Amino acid sequence: MELPQHHDVVLLLGAPGAGKGTQARFLAETLGVPHVASGDLLREHRNRGDELGKAAQVYMDRGDLVPDTLVVDMIMHRLNEPDAADGALLDGFPRTIGQAHALDAALVERGLPIRRAVYLEVSRGTLTDRLSGRWTCPSCQSTYHDRFSPSPAAPLCGRCGGVLYQREDDRREAVENRINVYLRDTTPVIDHYDRLGVLARVNGDGEIEQVRDALRLAVDPVPVPVPAHVAA
Ligand code: AP5
Ligand code: MG
Ligand code: ZN
């Protein structure tokens, strides 16, 4: 069956600090789909102080993953909103094999193919440099960097005027743990989408604009349906 070109999902995979959030804002606009970021959603729950936010906080501050059941429910709920009916750009989800299987099954049920799983590859030294200088907006979740991408309105957000802050999990110890957790739990997710034939590797070490161009090319072509057997 031929599916319309715009009915699809793009996954943005990559280590902490790889530039997923930075690139996703632009990419979601290009694709005409909402940017759905599990980390941003969890931080919004924390700011509201609701049950999920409280449960997630301790894991997030240590740099550990929030349990799959909580994150999968949250994302499925978000994907049920009308703006995501034709697809979404997922940033930071899935990051365990359990999450990947839950997502694949849900997408098969909705008839939404995964166009690409883009893996933004960045060397470890670059990741720590990026995270140590990052400033985040609490209101619109835009990210800036002291040296690489300063806010034109620093110490305020150049987009919405929020007061920029440094994330609790951008402390050195938490960063080391996040990278280790990523290598252990998320590498198998990359292999999973490679086996399904939807993976595209993009070098994320370059400048923001260079990476943006490479990503645009990587998501351009034909959508690939998720084979029905992965839902089993
Ligand atoms: P999350 O918020 O997803 O954090 P992360 O994956 O660790 O990724 P980051 O947001 O740190 O990095 P990024 O790739 O978005 O980089 P950015 O674009 O900001 O998750 C946080 C926590 O929530 C997790 O640890 C976990 O506890 C929980 N969680 C989230 N999802 C979960 C899930 N699915 N399951 C379980 N738990 C989950 O860029 C970084 C910096 O670099 C910025 O300062 C930016 O300005 C700069 N920069 C970006 N690109 C470039 C470039 N090309 N050149 C120079 N500087 C650049
Ligand atoms: Mg991010
Ligand atoms: Zn902002």
Coordinates of C-alpha atoms and ligand atoms in Angstrom, one line a residue:
M1 CA 0.0 0.0 0.0
E2 CA 1.3 3.5 -0.9
L3 CA 1.2 5.8 2.1
P4 CA 1.0 9.6 1.6
Q5 CA 4.5 11.1 1.9
H6 CA 3.7 13.3 4.8
H7 CA 2.3 10.5 7.0
D8 CA 5.4 9.5 8.8
V9 CA 7.6 9.6 11.8
V10 CA 11.3 10.6 12.1
L11 CA 13.4 9.5 15.1
L12 CA 16.3 11.6 16.2
L13 CA 18.8 9.4 18.1
G14 CA 22.1 10.5 19.6
A15 CA 24.0 10.8 22.8
P16 CA 23.4 13.5 25.5
G17 CA 24.7 16.8 24.0
A18 CA 24.7 15.5 20.4
G19 CA 22.5 18.4 19.3
K20 CA 19.1 16.6 19.1
G21 CA 17.1 19.5 20.6
T22 CA 19.1 22.1 18.6
Q23 CA 18.4 20.5 15.3
A24 CA 14.9 19.2 16.1
R25 CA 13.4 22.6 16.2
F26 CA 14.4 23.3 12.6
L27 CA 13.8 19.8 11.4
A28 CA 10.3 19.6 12.7
E29 CA 9.4 22.8 10.9
T30 CA 10.9 21.4 7.6
L31 CA 8.9 18.2 8.0
G32 CA 5.7 19.9 9.1
V33 CA 5.3 17.7 12.1
P34 CA 5.4 18.4 15.9
H35 CA 8.7 18.1 17.8
V36 CA 8.1 15.5 20.6
A37 CA 11.0 15.4 23.0
S38 CA 10.7 13.0 26.0
G39 CA 13.2 15.0 28.1
D40 CA 11.4 18.3 27.4
L41 CA 8.0 16.7 28.3
L42 CA 9.5 15.2 31.5
R43 CA 10.9 18.6 32.5
E44 CA 7.5 20.2 31.9
H45 CA 5.9 17.6 34.3
R46 CA 8.6 18.4 36.8
N47 CA 7.9 22.1 36.6
R48 CA 4.2 21.4 37.1
G49 CA 5.1 19.2 40.1
D50 CA 2.6 16.5 39.1
E51 CA 2.9 12.8 40.0
L52 CA 4.9 11.9 36.9
G53 CA 7.2 14.9 37.4
K54 CA 7.9 13.9 41.0
A55 CA 8.5 10.2 40.0
A56 CA 10.9 11.2 37.2
Q57 CA 13.0 13.8 39.1
V58 CA 15.2 11.4 41.0
Y59 CA 16.2 9.4 37.9
M60 CA 16.8 12.5 35.8
D61 CA 19.0 14.3 38.3
R62 CA 21.3 11.3 38.5
G63 CA 21.3 10.9 34.8
D64 CA 19.5 7.6 34.9
L65 CA 16.6 6.6 32.6
V66 CA 13.1 7.1 33.8
P67 CA 11.3 3.6 33.8
D68 CA 9.9 2.5 30.5
T69 CA 6.3 2.3 31.6
L70 CA 6.2 5.9 32.6
V71 CA 7.9 7.2 29.5
V72 CA 6.0 5.0 27.1
D73 CA 2.6 6.2 28.5
M74 CA 3.7 9.8 28.4
I75 CA 4.8 9.6 24.7
M76 CA 1.7 7.6 23.6
H77 CA -0.5 10.2 25.2
R78 CA 1.4 12.9 23.3
L79 CA 1.1 11.1 20.0
N80 CA -2.6 10.8 20.5
E81 CA -3.0 14.6 20.2
P82 CA -4.4 15.7 16.9
D83 CA -1.3 17.6 15.7
A84 CA 0.6 14.3 15.7
A85 CA -2.0 12.4 13.7
D86 CA 0.2 12.7 10.5
G87 CA 3.6 12.1 12.1
A88 CA 6.1 13.5 14.6
L89 CA 9.7 14.1 15.1
L90 CA 10.7 12.2 18.1
D91 CA 13.8 13.5 20.1
G92 CA 15.2 11.3 22.9
F93 CA 12.6 8.5 22.5
P94 CA 12.9 5.5 22.1
R95 CA 16.1 4.9 24.1
T96 CA 15.7 1.4 25.3
I97 CA 14.8 -1.7 23.3
G98 CA 11.5 -2.0 25.3
Q99 CA 10.6 1.6 24.3
A100 CA 11.5 0.8 20.6
H101 CA 9.2 -2.3 20.6
A102 CA 6.3 -0.3 22.2
L103 CA 6.7 2.5 19.6
D104 CA 7.0 0.1 16.6
A105 CA 3.8 -1.7 17.7
A106 CA 1.9 1.6 18.2
L107 CA 3.0 2.9 14.8
V108 CA 2.0 -0.3 12.9
E109 CA -1.4 0.1 14.6
R110 CA -1.7 3.7 13.3
G111 CA -0.4 2.9 9.8
L112 CA 2.4 5.5 10.4
P113 CA 5.7 4.4 8.8
I114 CA 9.1 5.5 10.2
R115 CA 10.7 7.6 7.5
R116 CA 14.1 7.6 9.1
A117 CA 15.9 6.9 12.4
V118 CA 18.7 9.5 12.2
Y119 CA 21.7 8.8 14.4
L120 CA 23.5 12.0 15.1
E121 CA 27.1 10.8 15.8
V122 CA 29.3 13.0 17.9
S123 CA 32.7 12.3 19.6
R124 CA 32.7 12.0 23.4
G125 CA 35.0 15.0 24.0
T126 CA 32.6 17.2 22.0
L127 CA 29.6 16.0 24.0
T128 CA 31.1 17.1 27.3
D129 CA 32.2 20.5 25.9
R130 CA 28.7 21.1 24.6
L131 CA 26.9 20.1 27.8
S132 CA 29.2 22.0 30.2
G133 CA 28.4 25.3 28.4
R134 CA 24.8 24.8 27.7
W135 CA 22.0 27.2 28.9
T136 CA 18.4 26.1 28.7
C137 CA 15.2 28.1 28.6
P138 CA 12.6 26.9 31.2
S139 CA 9.7 28.2 29.1
C140 CA 10.3 27.2 25.5
Q141 CA 13.2 24.7 26.1
S142 CA 15.5 26.4 23.6
T143 CA 19.1 25.7 24.2
Y144 CA 22.1 28.0 23.9
H145 CA 25.8 27.6 24.5
D146 CA 28.3 30.1 26.1
R147 CA 30.7 29.9 23.2
F148 CA 29.1 28.0 20.3
S149 CA 25.6 29.5 20.2
P150 CA 25.1 32.3 22.7
S151 CA 21.6 33.8 23.3
P152 CA 21.4 37.2 21.7
A153 CA 19.5 38.3 24.8
A154 CA 21.7 36.5 27.5
P155 CA 21.0 35.9 30.3
L156 CA 17.5 35.7 28.8
C157 CA 16.2 33.5 26.1
G158 CA 16.4 35.1 22.7
R159 CA 13.1 33.5 21.6
C160 CA 10.8 34.1 24.5
G161 CA 12.6 36.1 27.2
G162 CA 12.7 33.2 29.8
V163 CA 15.6 33.3 32.4
L164 CA 18.2 30.8 31.1
Y165 CA 19.4 28.1 33.6
Q166 CA 21.9 25.2 33.6
R167 CA 20.3 21.8 33.9
E168 CA 20.9 19.9 37.1
D169 CA 22.0 16.9 35.0
D170 CA 24.6 18.9 33.1
R171 CA 26.9 18.6 36.2
R172 CA 30.0 16.6 35.4
E173 CA 29.1 13.5 37.4
A174 CA 25.6 13.3 35.9
V175 CA 27.0 13.8 32.4
E176 CA 29.4 10.9 32.7
N177 CA 26.6 8.7 33.9
R178 CA 24.2 9.9 31.1
I179 CA 26.8 9.0 28.5
N180 CA 27.5 5.6 30.0
V181 CA 23.7 4.8 30.3
Y182 CA 23.3 5.9 26.7
L183 CA 26.1 3.6 25.5
R184 CA 24.6 0.7 27.4
D185 CA 20.9 1.1 26.8
T186 CA 20.5 3.1 23.6
T187 CA 23.2 1.5 21.4
P188 CA 20.9 -1.6 21.0
V189 CA 18.1 0.8 19.8
I190 CA 20.4 2.1 17.0
D191 CA 21.2 -1.5 16.0
H192 CA 17.5 -2.3 16.0
Y193 CA 16.6 0.5 13.5
D194 CA 19.7 -0.4 11.4
R195 CA 18.4 -4.0 11.1
L196 CA 15.0 -2.6 10.0
G197 CA 16.8 -0.6 7.3
V198 CA 15.6 2.8 8.3
L199 CA 18.8 4.1 10.0
A200 CA 20.8 7.1 8.6
R201 CA 24.1 8.1 10.3
V202 CA 24.8 11.8 10.3
N203 CA 28.1 13.3 11.5
G204 CA 27.1 15.8 14.2
D205 CA 30.6 17.1 15.0
G206 CA 30.4 20.0 12.6
E207 CA 28.9 23.5 13.0
I208 CA 25.2 23.8 13.6
E209 CA 24.4 24.9 10.0
Q210 CA 26.5 22.1 8.5
V211 CA 24.7 19.5 10.6
R212 CA 21.4 21.0 9.7
D213 CA 22.1 20.6 6.0
A214 CA 23.3 17.0 6.5
L215 CA 20.1 16.2 8.4
R216 CA 17.9 17.7 5.8
L217 CA 19.4 15.4 3.2
A218 CA 19.1 12.4 5.5
V219 CA 15.3 12.8 6.0
D220 CA 14.5 13.7 2.5
P221 CA 13.7 10.5 0.6
V222 CA 11.0 7.9 0.6
P223 CA 9.3 6.7 3.8
V224 CA 9.9 3.1 4.9
P225 CA 7.0 1.2 6.5
V226 CA 7.7 -0.6 9.7
P227 CA 7.4 -4.4 8.9
A228 CA 4.3 -5.9 10.5
H229 CA 6.3 -8.7 12.2
V230 CA 8.0 -6.2 14.6
A231 CA 4.7 -5.6 16.2
A232 CA 4.3 -9.2 17.2
Ligands
AP5_1 P1 17.0 14.6 27.5 O1 16.5 15.9 27.8 O2 16.5 13.9 26.3 O3 18.6 14.7 27.5 P2 19.7 14.0 26.6 O4 19.3 12.9 25.7 O5 20.7 13.6 27.6 O6 20.1 15.0 25.5 P3 20.3 16.5 25.7 O7 19.1 17.2 25.7 O8 21.3 16.6 26.9 O9 21.2 16.8 24.4 P4 20.7 17.2 23.0 O10 21.2 16.2 22.0 O11 19.3 17.6 22.9 O12 21.7 18.5 22.8 P5 21.4 20.0 22.6 O13 20.7 20.2 21.2 O14 20.7 20.6 23.8 O15 16.8 13.6 28.7 C1 17.1 14.1 30.0 C2 16.7 13.0 31.0 O16 15.3 12.7 30.9 C3 17.4 11.6 30.8 O17 18.7 11.6 31.4 C4 16.4 10.7 31.5 O18 16.5 10.8 32.9 C5 15.1 11.3 31.1 N1 14.6 10.8 29.8 C6 14.4 11.5 28.6 N2 13.9 10.7 27.7 C7 13.8 9.4 28.2 C8 13.4 8.2 27.7 N3 13.0 8.0 26.4 N4 13.5 7.1 28.5 C9 13.8 7.2 29.8 N5 14.2 8.4 30.4 C10 14.2 9.5 29.6 O19 22.9 20.6 22.4 C11 23.7 20.6 23.6 C12 24.6 21.9 23.6 O20 25.4 21.9 22.4 C13 23.7 23.2 23.5 O21 24.4 24.1 24.4 C14 23.8 23.6 22.1 O22 23.8 25.0 21.9 C15 25.2 23.1 21.7 N6 25.3 22.6 20.3 C16 24.4 21.8 19.6 N7 24.8 21.5 18.4 C17 26.0 22.1 18.2 C18 27.0 22.2 17.2 N8 26.8 21.5 16.0 N9 28.1 22.9 17.4 C19 28.3 23.5 18.6 N10 27.5 23.5 19.6 C20 26.3 22.8 19.5
MG2 MG 17.7 17.7 24.3
ZN3 ZN 12.6 30.5 25.6

